Amino acid sequence: MAEDDPLEPTGIDAGSGRATDHDQYLSVDDVPDIAPTAELSWRTRIIESIPAKRRALKYVVAITIAVLWIVPFIGLFMASIRPLSEIIGGWWHLEGMTVTFENYYRAWNYSTAPMGQALLNTFIVTIPAVLVVMLLGVMAAYPFARFEFPLKTTLFFLILLVMAAPPELIAMGNFNALREFGLFDTYMGLILIHIGWGLGWVVLFLRNYLLGIPEELEEAARIDGASRYQIFRTIILPLSTPALVSVAVIQFTWVWNAFFFPLVFMRSPELYLAPQVLPLMRGRVQVEWGLIAAGSIMTMAVPVLLFLFLERYYKRGMVAAVAD
Amino acid sequence: MVAITLENVSKYFGETVANYQVNLQVTDGEFLVILGPSGCGKTTALRLIAGLEQPSEGAIYFDDDRVDGRSPSARNIAMVFQNYALYPHMTVAENIGYPLKVRGFSPDERDEKVEDVTSLLHIEDQVEKKPGALSGGQRQRVALARAIVREPTVFLLDEPLSNLDAKLRQEMRSELKRLQNELEITTVYVTHNQEEAMSMSDRVAVMNQGTVQQVAPPQELYDRPRTAWVAQFIGSPPMNLFQGTRRNGSIDLGEAGTVDLSGVLEAKEAVVETSERDDVQSTALLASDTQGTVSLGIRPENLTLASTPPPSGNVIEGRVDTVEPMGEYILVNVSVNDQIVNAKVSDRTVSRGDRVYLTFDTNDAYVYDTNGDLVA
Ligand SMILES: Nc1ncnc2c1ncn2[C@@H]1O[C@H](COP(=O)(O)OP(=O)(O)OP(=O)(O)O)[C@@H](O)[C@H]1O
Ligand SMILES: [Mg+2]
């Protein structure tokens, strides 16, 4: 039977001898419920976890780069918690180190420009600039992602064009405009400027994200009887939470750290924002490195905390926006 | 519950003709299946009924109301999408309750109805889960539950079983049919799986290239395919079509033999006379001895194989190409005039290269003219 034509299987009788050979097969009961765990002694585990030479080399390089990257931050932090006399010679001398929060305390209440007030001012500008951009952004992005309307491509192109413009040039025009509207040296003016500049990338980012939400979901909702507004509120918004959180974090950092716009549009010292206040802390006789360092750390801390707090949301948003 | 009527409905997407002059009546409470190959416009037809697309031409009626132009929510339809389109951020209960919520039902009423349908579809245990945590079959049930929870008048399904494995598909098939019987909702069901179409439907609408080829109950579709295309589309494996020349009241199939046309005609006469079509012309066509090409169609299950030429009857001669044992039957592929002909037989008596004679009963033969229309 060995030379059977491959096109002709060997008929029914070929299997008759196999009726009894159960031992060839496993019973379902023999399949373990859980995969077996590898049982290793501590010794072997430790030996296995020590990387091979090439791997070790890669680790060394990576860690070195990471340290180089982080050194300035460490320096800043050290400078902020030590008295000026100790850091004059270099923050890296660790002998006889005294830890003090004096710098933070003084920066917070610094006479010409108290950091406490400046941080509060920055919140006053940043929070509306972020919330309004999110709201307007998603409302503008949705039609770009879903509807057909005249001049859609042209308008979208315009938005991209605005993003490409250099702020330093446009700021001249903004300056004049704010003067004319009487919004110069007001938070309202600064907030509007930030909204204008933020909206471009936010619309682009959210549109790309919304394009990735299956249209079928909205069709299902239409059939279920939902109105356009209900679809937006109960389907689109909840599904775009990750993207909205990403937008919030990035826009927050951007507005919070902005130096150029407040510098151009804010004149009254009592209205100064945190990044503006930092250079004022230099001191008269001697540069007060400790104060500047403490002020910088306080300013930086806010966006960093926000990043950490919202991390699990915006990571998903970024991946989705890039993937589509 | 309503009857649906499509009147000369066409749908164009730019230059693409998705549907062309579709005429279709779905009677109240009927289970109609739209069957056709991929890209033939089934989904488009369903979306037109749903109101997700508006027809480029023609009119759609629910009973006597013209509905084209109305929004989907104004038509009180329910639809199950191919990938179910469950809302990923809501739990199963919220998904099912969503149509009620947006239509303003009170939470108590909502809970009650959701409870009813979940027990009807045996998904009570899943209500707290998100769709992502469900198996394909469970998602399917949730989609069905969401569709029936608000008691729609029309139920539209777009290949809802295509993502399921064979066993589950079988199960859901009978469950869907049972559900439709119980609820008596007018249902339009789209599929490209003819087994599904045949087993579930009251009537099948066969579509090709955007237009309806034949609407008939499953058995009639199998017994009397209106065109050669439908004949070849229905049945597995499809019907064998032989090209032949009409000569003196018989069909000449070249080297393979000659089939007595009068026999075919006689056998069919009764059917021809009772059918609605005006068949005077085709009878004349067959009887006349003008020359012309026709196609002779015979289903694989109606062919009998013999190794010696039978004394009488219609015989087609060929050579065995391959033999495929399918378990239930044996499929023999016979090469006739360089064309492969399928025959279903029950015993294996032939092998590759054998000369065989295919015989058939004249009752089982179909004749199609050059346009592909059934003449006998
Ligand atoms: N929104 C659209 N824009 C452009 N062309 C479309 C659109 N929808 C469908 N078509 C075209 O219309 C034709 C019919 O599509 P349809 O989706 O109705 O086919 P189908 O029968 O459902 O196919 P399948 O079995 O693969 O789902 C196709 O050629 C398709 O490319
Ligand atoms: Mg389709």
XYZ file of C-alpha atoms and ligand atoms in Angstrom:
732
model
C 0.000 0.000 0.000
C 3.062 2.165 0.180
C 2.926 3.273 -3.429
C -0.579 4.570 -3.275
C -1.485 7.348 -5.630
C -1.438 10.465 -3.451
C -4.686 11.533 -5.035
C -6.351 8.378 -3.831
C -6.543 8.012 -0.086
C -6.422 4.474 1.127
C -10.091 3.899 1.637
C -12.095 3.128 4.731
C -10.510 -0.194 5.583
C -7.087 1.379 6.114
C -8.052 2.599 9.537
C -9.575 -0.610 10.848
C -6.426 -1.739 12.654
C -6.327 1.463 14.712
C -9.475 0.910 16.656
C -7.539 -0.241 19.719
C -4.447 1.943 19.823
C -5.698 4.381 22.441
C -2.270 4.607 23.993
C -1.141 6.847 21.148
C -3.274 9.702 22.374
C -3.513 11.691 25.565
C -6.784 11.982 27.409
C -7.999 15.514 28.087
C -7.673 14.728 31.799
C -3.923 14.457 31.361
C -3.593 18.104 30.346
C -2.482 20.125 33.375
C -4.708 22.981 34.464
C -1.860 25.395 34.857
C 1.446 25.593 33.068
C 4.257 24.023 35.114
C 6.515 26.493 36.900
C 10.198 26.109 36.348
C 11.772 25.164 39.653
C 15.129 26.803 39.973
C 17.376 27.187 42.961
C 18.400 30.631 44.112
C 21.922 30.001 42.932
C 20.959 29.360 39.326
C 18.553 32.258 39.307
C 21.221 34.682 40.446
C 23.722 33.324 37.964
C 21.207 33.638 35.153
C 20.347 37.199 36.051
C 23.976 38.340 35.771
C 24.211 39.688 32.240
C 26.745 38.455 29.747
C 29.652 40.736 28.861
C 28.062 42.301 25.798
C 24.817 42.910 27.621
C 26.702 44.349 30.599
C 28.525 46.757 28.303
C 25.246 47.977 26.849
C 23.890 48.528 30.330
C 26.965 50.532 31.312
C 26.607 52.791 28.263
C 22.892 53.279 28.838
C 23.302 54.057 32.510
C 26.116 56.513 31.795
C 23.980 58.438 29.334
C 21.097 58.450 31.770
C 23.320 59.829 34.528
C 24.778 62.521 32.265
C 21.229 63.508 31.403
C 20.147 63.743 34.987
C 23.255 65.385 36.480
C 22.073 68.963 35.933
C 18.848 68.165 37.729
C 20.719 66.619 40.617
C 22.911 69.725 40.757
C 19.889 71.962 40.768
C 18.295 69.953 43.522
C 21.471 69.919 45.633
C 21.869 73.660 45.182
C 18.329 74.213 46.335
C 18.704 72.375 49.629
C 22.114 73.704 50.718
C 23.214 77.090 51.954
C 24.898 79.354 49.441
C 28.284 79.107 51.177
C 28.364 75.372 50.573
C 27.483 75.409 46.899
C 29.825 78.209 45.877
C 32.670 75.684 45.743
C 30.598 73.219 43.719
C 27.546 71.228 44.722
C 29.322 67.928 44.227
C 31.486 68.386 47.379
C 29.510 66.306 49.775
C 31.616 66.611 52.954
C 30.007 68.608 55.741
C 26.739 68.917 53.821
C 23.861 70.652 55.593
C 20.343 70.149 54.384
C 18.118 73.188 54.738
C 14.831 74.396 53.358
C 15.857 77.984 53.886
C 16.126 78.588 50.143
C 12.592 77.369 49.518
C 11.231 79.477 52.314
C 13.006 82.608 51.072
C 12.081 82.025 47.450
C 8.434 81.579 48.370
C 8.398 84.966 50.092
C 11.024 86.772 48.018
C 10.375 90.463 48.381
C 10.309 91.838 44.801
C 8.652 88.769 43.312
C 7.423 86.147 45.749
C 7.423 82.658 44.222
C 4.235 81.740 46.063
C 2.322 84.514 44.317
C 3.975 83.735 40.993
C 2.952 80.083 41.164
C -0.604 81.095 41.929
C -0.547 83.489 38.956
C 0.739 80.746 36.711
C -2.131 78.490 37.741
C -4.585 81.287 36.974
C -3.262 81.479 33.427
C -2.571 77.796 32.807
C -5.797 76.178 33.941
C -8.170 78.115 31.670
C -5.677 77.973 28.801
C -5.676 74.167 29.085
C -9.385 73.580 29.671
C -10.572 75.875 26.918
C -8.111 74.409 24.421
C -9.318 70.896 25.259
C -12.960 71.821 24.864
C -12.581 73.869 21.680
C -10.044 71.427 20.310
C -12.255 68.379 20.541
C -15.231 70.316 19.225
C -13.224 71.416 16.190
C -11.503 68.081 15.698
C -14.721 66.062 15.571
C -16.100 67.704 12.417
C -12.691 67.469 10.769
C -12.640 63.756 11.517
C -16.244 62.924 10.646
C -18.190 65.486 8.653
C -17.970 66.632 5.079
C -18.175 70.394 4.694
C -16.982 72.931 2.148
C -13.344 73.999 2.351
C -12.587 71.225 4.847
C -9.128 70.495 3.458
C -8.300 74.160 3.008
C -9.253 74.969 6.579
C -7.291 72.053 7.888
C -4.279 73.152 5.897
C -4.618 76.644 7.365
C -4.516 75.204 10.859
C -1.325 73.343 10.034
C 0.122 76.509 8.536
C -0.475 78.443 11.752
C 1.450 75.790 13.624
C 4.439 76.304 11.366
C 4.622 80.068 12.015
C 7.427 81.267 14.367
C 5.933 82.749 17.565
C 8.624 85.443 17.824
C 7.429 87.002 14.567
C 3.718 86.712 15.183
C 4.139 88.072 18.702
C 4.550 91.552 17.209
C 1.092 91.391 15.719
C -0.318 89.851 18.885
C 1.237 92.652 20.898
C -0.491 95.340 18.850
C -3.765 93.487 18.827
C -3.799 93.068 22.591
C -3.003 96.766 23.046
C -5.897 97.756 20.855
C -8.342 95.521 22.660
C -7.055 96.736 26.002
C -5.987 93.257 26.917
C -2.314 94.020 27.166
C -0.862 93.177 30.581
C -3.966 91.181 31.541
C -4.313 87.469 32.130
C -7.215 87.366 29.730
C -4.937 88.522 26.929
C -2.229 86.014 27.781
C -4.743 83.181 28.071
C -6.186 84.012 24.659
C -2.715 83.984 23.131
C -2.014 80.575 24.628
C -5.346 79.231 23.438
C -4.671 80.459 19.931
C -1.262 78.873 19.776
C -2.360 75.632 21.399
C -5.445 75.036 19.314
C -3.554 74.122 16.141
C -1.708 71.094 17.395
C -4.594 70.052 19.628
C -7.001 69.919 16.683
C -4.500 67.969 14.609
C -3.781 65.553 17.440
C -7.402 64.956 18.395
C -8.558 64.625 14.799
C -6.047 61.839 14.225
C -7.213 60.147 17.375
C -10.896 60.458 16.508
C -10.255 59.006 13.055
C -9.180 55.850 14.848
C -12.541 55.413 16.585
C -14.567 53.038 14.407
C -17.339 54.831 12.564
C -19.475 51.751 13.127
C -19.835 52.685 16.779
C -21.422 55.988 15.845
C -23.654 54.316 13.285
C -24.750 51.831 15.916
C -25.557 54.722 18.222
C -27.497 56.517 15.480
C -29.572 53.404 14.949
C -30.027 53.073 18.693
C -31.647 56.494 18.515
C -28.949 58.817 19.812
C -28.732 62.389 18.533
C -25.487 63.850 17.239
C -24.933 65.570 20.555
C -25.694 62.407 22.536
C -23.243 60.463 20.385
C -20.575 63.088 21.013
C -21.138 63.109 24.747
C -21.750 59.420 25.451
C -19.565 57.726 22.839
C -16.925 60.074 21.458
C -15.890 61.922 24.607
C -15.505 58.853 26.847
C -13.576 57.043 24.149
C -11.219 59.993 23.684
C -10.326 60.319 27.360
C -6.762 59.070 26.833
C -6.198 61.577 24.030
C -7.751 64.405 26.016
C -5.526 63.627 28.978
C -2.467 63.671 26.721
C -3.546 67.029 25.384
C -4.066 68.338 28.895
C -0.649 67.238 30.100
C 1.250 68.545 27.106
C -0.593 71.841 26.874
C -0.270 72.316 30.617
C 3.505 71.857 30.489
C 3.756 74.145 27.497
C 1.770 76.978 29.018
C 3.244 76.537 32.468
C 6.826 76.708 31.261
C 6.238 79.421 28.648
C 8.712 82.229 29.145
C 8.510 84.250 25.951
C 4.793 85.055 25.935
C 4.571 86.289 29.562
C 7.767 88.246 29.005
C 6.225 90.069 26.038
C 2.667 90.475 27.241
C 2.923 90.939 31.020
C 4.409 94.145 32.417
C 3.237 94.568 36.022
C 5.571 92.743 38.445
C 2.688 91.694 40.690
C 1.202 89.804 37.753
C 4.437 88.003 36.836
C 4.358 84.252 36.244
C 6.795 81.769 37.724
C 9.210 81.442 34.784
C 9.382 85.261 34.664
C 10.190 85.552 38.339
C 13.172 83.212 38.303
C 15.642 85.656 36.684
C 14.641 88.335 39.205
C 15.964 86.214 42.054
C 19.539 86.730 41.029
C 20.106 89.106 43.907
C 22.028 92.402 43.840
C 25.464 91.837 45.286
C 25.929 88.188 44.688
C 24.074 85.656 42.532
C 21.702 83.780 44.854
C 22.068 80.363 43.251
C 20.218 78.667 46.059
C 17.157 80.851 45.591
C 17.075 80.382 41.846
C 17.492 76.648 42.277
C 14.684 76.418 44.814
C 12.410 78.533 42.600
C 13.202 76.372 39.589
C 12.505 73.178 41.466
C 9.157 74.512 42.651
C 8.248 75.611 39.145
C 9.254 72.302 37.606
C 7.570 70.233 40.248
C 4.043 71.078 39.123
C 4.158 69.654 35.567
C 6.253 66.704 36.744
C 3.674 65.821 39.381
C 0.927 66.134 36.788
C 2.843 63.821 34.448
C 3.241 61.208 37.140
C -0.341 61.524 38.261
C -1.852 61.099 34.800
C 0.745 58.798 33.346
C -1.414 55.746 32.752
C -3.924 57.807 30.755
C -1.736 59.811 28.413
C 0.517 56.881 27.512
C -2.470 55.121 25.948
C -3.481 58.304 24.172
C -0.068 58.850 22.618
C 0.208 55.300 21.374
C -3.251 55.432 19.804
C -2.680 58.802 18.144
C 0.578 57.608 16.632
C -0.730 54.198 15.616
C -3.507 55.589 13.432
C -44.032 45.235 12.456
C -43.826 46.426 8.911
C -43.344 45.330 5.351
C -40.385 46.815 3.508
C -40.455 47.785 -0.141
C -37.507 48.879 -2.231
C -38.526 50.466 -5.503
C -35.883 50.859 -8.190
C -33.316 51.779 -5.590
C -29.860 52.632 -6.879
C -26.858 53.734 -4.881
C -23.731 55.211 -6.388
C -20.520 56.046 -4.550
C -18.781 58.372 -6.953
C -18.273 56.176 -9.976
C -18.925 52.931 -8.122
C -22.327 51.397 -8.672
C -23.056 49.678 -5.383
C -26.755 48.979 -6.016
C -28.574 49.271 -9.304
C -32.372 49.387 -9.593
C -33.031 47.038 -6.741
C -36.645 45.972 -6.377
C -37.389 44.016 -3.266
C -40.414 43.320 -1.096
C -40.074 41.986 2.395
C -43.416 41.022 3.843
C -44.442 41.626 7.430
C -42.689 39.230 9.796
C -40.678 37.607 7.057
C -37.087 36.398 7.375
C -35.428 37.478 4.146
C -31.812 36.651 3.453
C -29.757 38.660 0.990
C -27.184 36.316 -0.466
C -24.406 37.159 -2.866
C -20.672 37.140 -3.466
C -18.355 39.647 -1.807
C -18.724 43.202 -3.063
C -22.107 42.682 -4.708
C -23.777 45.421 -2.669
C -25.483 43.465 0.102
C -24.241 45.694 2.896
C -25.149 48.784 0.913
C -28.703 47.517 0.441
C -28.979 46.861 4.170
C -27.586 50.290 5.038
C -30.096 51.875 2.688
C -32.907 50.155 4.559
C -31.341 51.229 7.852
C -31.044 54.834 6.729
C -27.291 54.969 7.179
C -27.089 55.708 3.464
C -29.577 57.561 1.320
C -30.478 56.127 -2.101
C -29.175 57.951 -5.177
C -32.385 56.988 -6.969
C -35.585 55.178 -6.099
C -37.773 54.956 -3.041
C -37.969 52.900 0.128
C -41.258 52.256 1.901
C -42.044 50.843 5.335
C -45.637 49.738 4.836
C -47.006 52.770 3.001
C -44.667 55.367 4.468
C -41.872 56.574 2.309
C -38.841 56.481 4.614
C -35.868 57.400 2.475
C -34.628 60.720 3.767
C -35.570 59.826 7.322
C -32.842 59.313 9.890
C -32.116 55.805 11.180
C -33.567 56.592 14.585
C -36.864 57.696 13.023
C -37.270 54.311 11.335
C -37.308 52.205 14.509
C -34.962 49.604 13.128
C -32.289 47.623 14.903
C -29.095 46.473 13.303
C -26.401 43.996 14.202
C -23.090 44.851 12.605
C -20.570 42.363 11.362
C -18.105 43.198 14.155
C -20.976 43.853 16.554
C -20.009 47.516 17.204
C -20.404 47.186 20.948
C -19.462 50.317 22.875
C -16.105 49.357 24.386
C -16.288 51.729 27.346
C -19.644 50.474 28.605
C -20.486 47.267 30.418
C -22.717 44.697 28.794
C -25.718 45.984 30.735
C -24.982 49.576 29.703
C -24.547 48.507 26.106
C -27.893 46.768 26.042
C -29.562 49.604 27.912
C -28.116 52.316 25.670
C -30.951 52.439 23.100
C -33.418 52.772 25.966
C -31.333 55.402 27.718
C -31.063 57.712 24.702
C -34.767 57.288 24.074
C -35.521 58.475 27.554
C -36.721 55.342 29.351
C -36.554 55.527 33.111
C -33.737 53.607 34.820
C -36.188 51.140 36.372
C -37.853 50.333 33.090
C -34.426 50.004 31.536
C -33.176 47.534 34.127
C -36.276 45.454 33.758
C -36.033 45.195 29.981
C -32.309 44.555 30.077
C -32.930 41.751 32.529
C -35.565 40.258 30.231
C -33.385 40.138 27.138
C -30.272 38.981 28.953
C -32.163 35.996 30.292
C -33.718 35.365 26.880
C -30.226 35.176 25.390
C -28.588 33.497 28.409
C -26.060 36.215 29.157
C -27.181 37.130 32.681
C -23.747 36.259 34.055
C -21.974 38.658 31.743
C -23.808 41.904 32.431
C -21.042 43.480 34.514
C -18.264 42.749 32.020
C -16.882 45.045 29.350
C -17.196 43.807 25.739
C -13.418 43.347 25.554
C -13.665 40.573 28.136
C -16.230 38.534 26.174
C -15.821 35.708 23.671
C -17.032 36.102 20.095
C -20.231 34.208 20.750
C -21.025 36.238 23.841
C -20.428 39.517 21.997
C -22.759 38.309 19.317
C -25.437 37.699 21.918
C -24.913 41.104 23.477
C -25.266 42.731 20.055
C -28.469 40.785 19.495
C -29.744 41.766 22.915
C -29.034 45.435 22.254
C -30.891 45.119 18.969
C -34.044 43.511 20.320
C -34.287 45.258 23.680
C -36.417 48.123 22.441
C -38.657 45.965 20.267
C -37.841 47.336 16.807
C -40.136 46.848 13.844
C -37.317 45.834 11.531
C -34.309 43.776 12.359
C -31.233 44.078 10.128
C -28.234 41.781 10.392
C -25.015 42.093 8.429
C -23.132 38.799 8.375
C -23.454 38.485 12.132
C -22.140 34.936 12.287
C -19.078 35.260 10.103
C -16.694 35.754 13.036
C -17.787 32.634 14.866
C -16.426 29.117 14.659
C -18.420 26.456 12.855
C -20.059 24.924 15.902
C -21.085 28.224 17.439
C -22.367 29.402 14.086
C -24.615 26.372 13.895
C -25.921 27.050 17.390
C -26.510 30.748 16.801
C -28.216 29.971 13.529
C -30.969 28.007 15.203
C -31.128 30.472 18.062
C -31.559 33.409 15.707
C -34.237 31.585 13.807
C -36.037 30.709 17.042
C -35.789 34.298 18.220
C -37.157 35.637 14.981
C -40.038 33.194 15.104
C -40.856 34.200 18.645
C -40.644 37.947 18.114
C -42.071 37.934 14.593
C -39.941 40.882 13.581
C -39.452 41.569 9.891
C -35.834 40.578 9.375
C -33.311 41.201 6.629
C -30.203 39.135 7.001
C -27.114 39.593 4.855
C -24.691 36.770 4.259
C -22.437 35.265 1.638
C -22.806 31.848 3.186
C -25.444 29.917 1.271
C -25.864 27.300 3.948
C -26.934 30.064 6.337
C -29.204 31.512 3.683
C -30.896 28.217 2.915
C -31.347 27.091 6.492
C -32.674 30.276 8.067
C -34.643 32.126 5.468
C -38.258 32.283 4.447
C -37.057 33.672 1.156
C -33.622 34.349 -0.309
C -32.743 37.323 -2.479
C -29.697 36.478 -4.574
C -27.674 39.525 -5.561
C -24.895 39.951 -8.065
C -23.079 43.117 -9.093
C -25.446 45.401 -7.283
C -28.711 43.991 -8.511
C -31.171 41.294 -7.494
C -31.028 38.132 -9.591
C -33.788 36.100 -8.018
C -35.993 36.188 -4.956
C -37.426 32.821 -3.982
C -37.891 30.433 -1.090
C -34.763 28.307 -0.559
C -36.167 25.135 -2.093
C -37.399 26.903 -5.181
C -34.074 28.641 -5.546
C -32.397 25.265 -5.564
C -34.951 23.603 -7.792
C -35.452 26.363 -10.315
C -32.546 28.776 -10.479
C -33.717 31.516 -12.800
C -30.382 32.167 -14.451
C -27.234 30.210 -15.115
C -25.411 32.502 -12.698
C -27.780 31.716 -9.848
C -27.593 28.030 -10.730
C -23.850 28.106 -10.388
C -23.965 30.172 -7.210
C -26.355 27.911 -5.304
C -25.288 24.430 -4.276
C -22.013 23.053 -3.159
C -20.239 22.138 -5.286
C -22.040 24.297 -7.854
C -24.115 23.057 -10.757
C -22.250 21.753 -13.790
C -22.913 23.735 -16.949
C -22.149 22.262 -20.329
C -21.856 24.459 -23.362
C -23.529 22.847 -26.325
C -25.041 23.509 -29.683
C -28.710 23.051 -30.377
C -29.249 20.849 -33.349
C -32.455 19.141 -34.457
C -34.085 19.225 -31.077
C -31.058 17.964 -29.206
C -27.952 19.437 -27.640
C -24.651 18.491 -29.121
C -21.905 18.500 -26.539
C -19.117 17.733 -29.018
C -17.068 14.611 -28.311
C -18.807 14.037 -25.023
C -22.106 13.062 -26.582
C -25.501 14.349 -27.466
C -28.430 15.038 -25.174
C -31.942 14.627 -26.405
C -33.492 18.009 -25.900
C -37.065 16.880 -26.385
C -36.732 14.646 -23.362
C -35.611 17.587 -21.260
C -38.327 19.726 -22.657
C -41.036 17.154 -22.055
C -39.978 16.624 -18.498
C -40.054 20.318 -17.870
C -43.204 21.091 -19.724
C -45.442 20.779 -16.720
C -43.304 23.176 -14.704
C -42.973 25.603 -17.582
C -46.693 25.792 -18.027
C -47.450 26.425 -14.405
C -44.662 28.942 -13.844
C -45.433 32.607 -14.040
C -42.977 33.302 -16.770
C -44.098 33.632 -20.300
C -42.520 30.504 -21.617
C -44.214 30.232 -24.941
C -41.162 31.778 -26.414
C -38.774 29.350 -24.799
C -40.860 26.377 -25.812
C -40.766 27.636 -29.337
C -37.064 28.169 -29.014
C -36.512 24.594 -27.985
C -38.806 23.063 -30.506
C -37.470 24.946 -33.443
C -34.494 23.500 -35.159
C -32.589 26.715 -35.553
C -29.010 26.442 -34.504
C -27.548 28.225 -31.483
C -25.626 27.689 -28.299
C -27.272 26.768 -25.029
C -26.039 25.649 -21.622
C -27.120 22.398 -20.084
C -27.033 22.399 -16.298
C -26.967 19.341 -14.037
C -26.261 19.326 -10.309
C -23.412 17.087 -9.072
C -25.835 15.130 -6.898
C -27.964 14.228 -9.917
C -25.188 12.681 -11.952
C -24.664 8.914 -11.893
C -21.338 7.354 -12.777
C -20.995 4.182 -14.808
C -17.912 2.468 -16.162
C -19.714 0.962 -19.133
C -21.937 2.898 -21.525
C -25.547 2.492 -20.424
C -27.923 1.158 -23.086
C -30.176 4.210 -23.225
C -30.792 7.654 -21.798
C -28.636 10.728 -21.842
C -24.954 10.022 -21.578
C -21.972 12.304 -21.210
C -18.574 10.746 -21.626
C -15.432 11.746 -19.775
C -12.332 10.672 -17.919
C -11.889 10.676 -14.143
C -9.550 13.440 -13.074
C -9.500 13.293 -9.278
C -11.469 11.590 -6.550
C -12.145 13.479 -3.288
C -13.615 11.468 -0.431
C -15.613 13.928 1.682
C -16.827 11.466 4.281
C -20.520 11.908 3.652
C -20.101 11.360 -0.082
C -17.340 10.996 -2.644
C -16.759 13.822 -5.066
C -15.520 12.665 -8.449
C -14.096 15.269 -10.773
C -14.542 14.146 -14.342
C -12.864 15.827 -17.241
C -15.313 16.331 -20.099
C -14.133 18.284 -23.130
C -11.367 19.859 -20.997
C -13.986 21.010 -18.514
C -14.089 19.627 -15.000
C -17.458 18.207 -14.027
C -18.314 17.396 -10.423
C -20.317 14.342 -9.528
C -21.345 13.251 -6.056
C -21.395 9.469 -5.672
C -21.765 7.208 -2.701
C -19.278 4.421 -3.448
C -15.824 4.513 -4.709
C -15.765 2.428 -7.812
C -13.589 4.486 -10.116
C -10.078 5.804 -9.995
C -8.007 8.378 -11.785
C -7.791 7.976 -15.517
C -10.831 5.689 -15.869
C -13.176 6.325 -18.738
C -16.630 6.919 -17.300
C -20.137 7.647 -18.463
C -22.247 10.228 -16.690
C -25.980 9.709 -16.828
C -28.799 11.782 -15.466
C -32.529 11.916 -15.335
C -34.086 14.389 -17.754
C -36.089 15.741 -14.803
C -32.891 17.015 -13.254
C -31.555 18.883 -16.258
C -31.769 22.635 -16.820
C -31.331 24.470 -20.088
C -30.180 28.094 -20.205
C -30.092 30.223 -23.313
C -27.213 32.420 -24.402
C -28.372 35.197 -22.056
C -28.168 32.782 -19.145
C -31.949 32.715 -18.648
C -33.666 29.475 -17.778
C -35.620 28.096 -20.702
C -36.309 24.575 -19.529
N -18.819 54.268 1.500
C -18.436 53.794 0.315
N -17.708 54.558 -0.528
C -17.333 54.091 -1.728
N -17.624 52.876 -2.198
C -18.330 52.057 -1.423
C -18.780 52.467 -0.127
N -19.466 51.448 0.422
C -19.453 50.447 -0.480
N -18.780 50.812 -1.591
C -18.596 49.981 -2.803
O -19.825 49.447 -3.161
C -19.701 48.094 -3.573
C -20.605 47.205 -2.765
O -20.160 47.189 -1.415
P -20.878 46.404 -0.252
O -20.162 46.727 0.989
O -22.320 46.695 -0.297
O -20.611 44.896 -0.658
P -21.019 43.568 0.116
O -21.901 42.801 -0.771
O -21.521 43.897 1.464
O -19.642 42.817 0.207
P -19.060 41.900 1.399
O -19.700 40.558 1.271
O -17.605 41.838 1.075
O -19.345 42.589 2.684
C -18.225 47.754 -3.444
O -17.647 47.850 -4.717
C -17.690 48.800 -2.529
O -16.372 49.091 -2.863
Mg -20.774 43.550 3.488
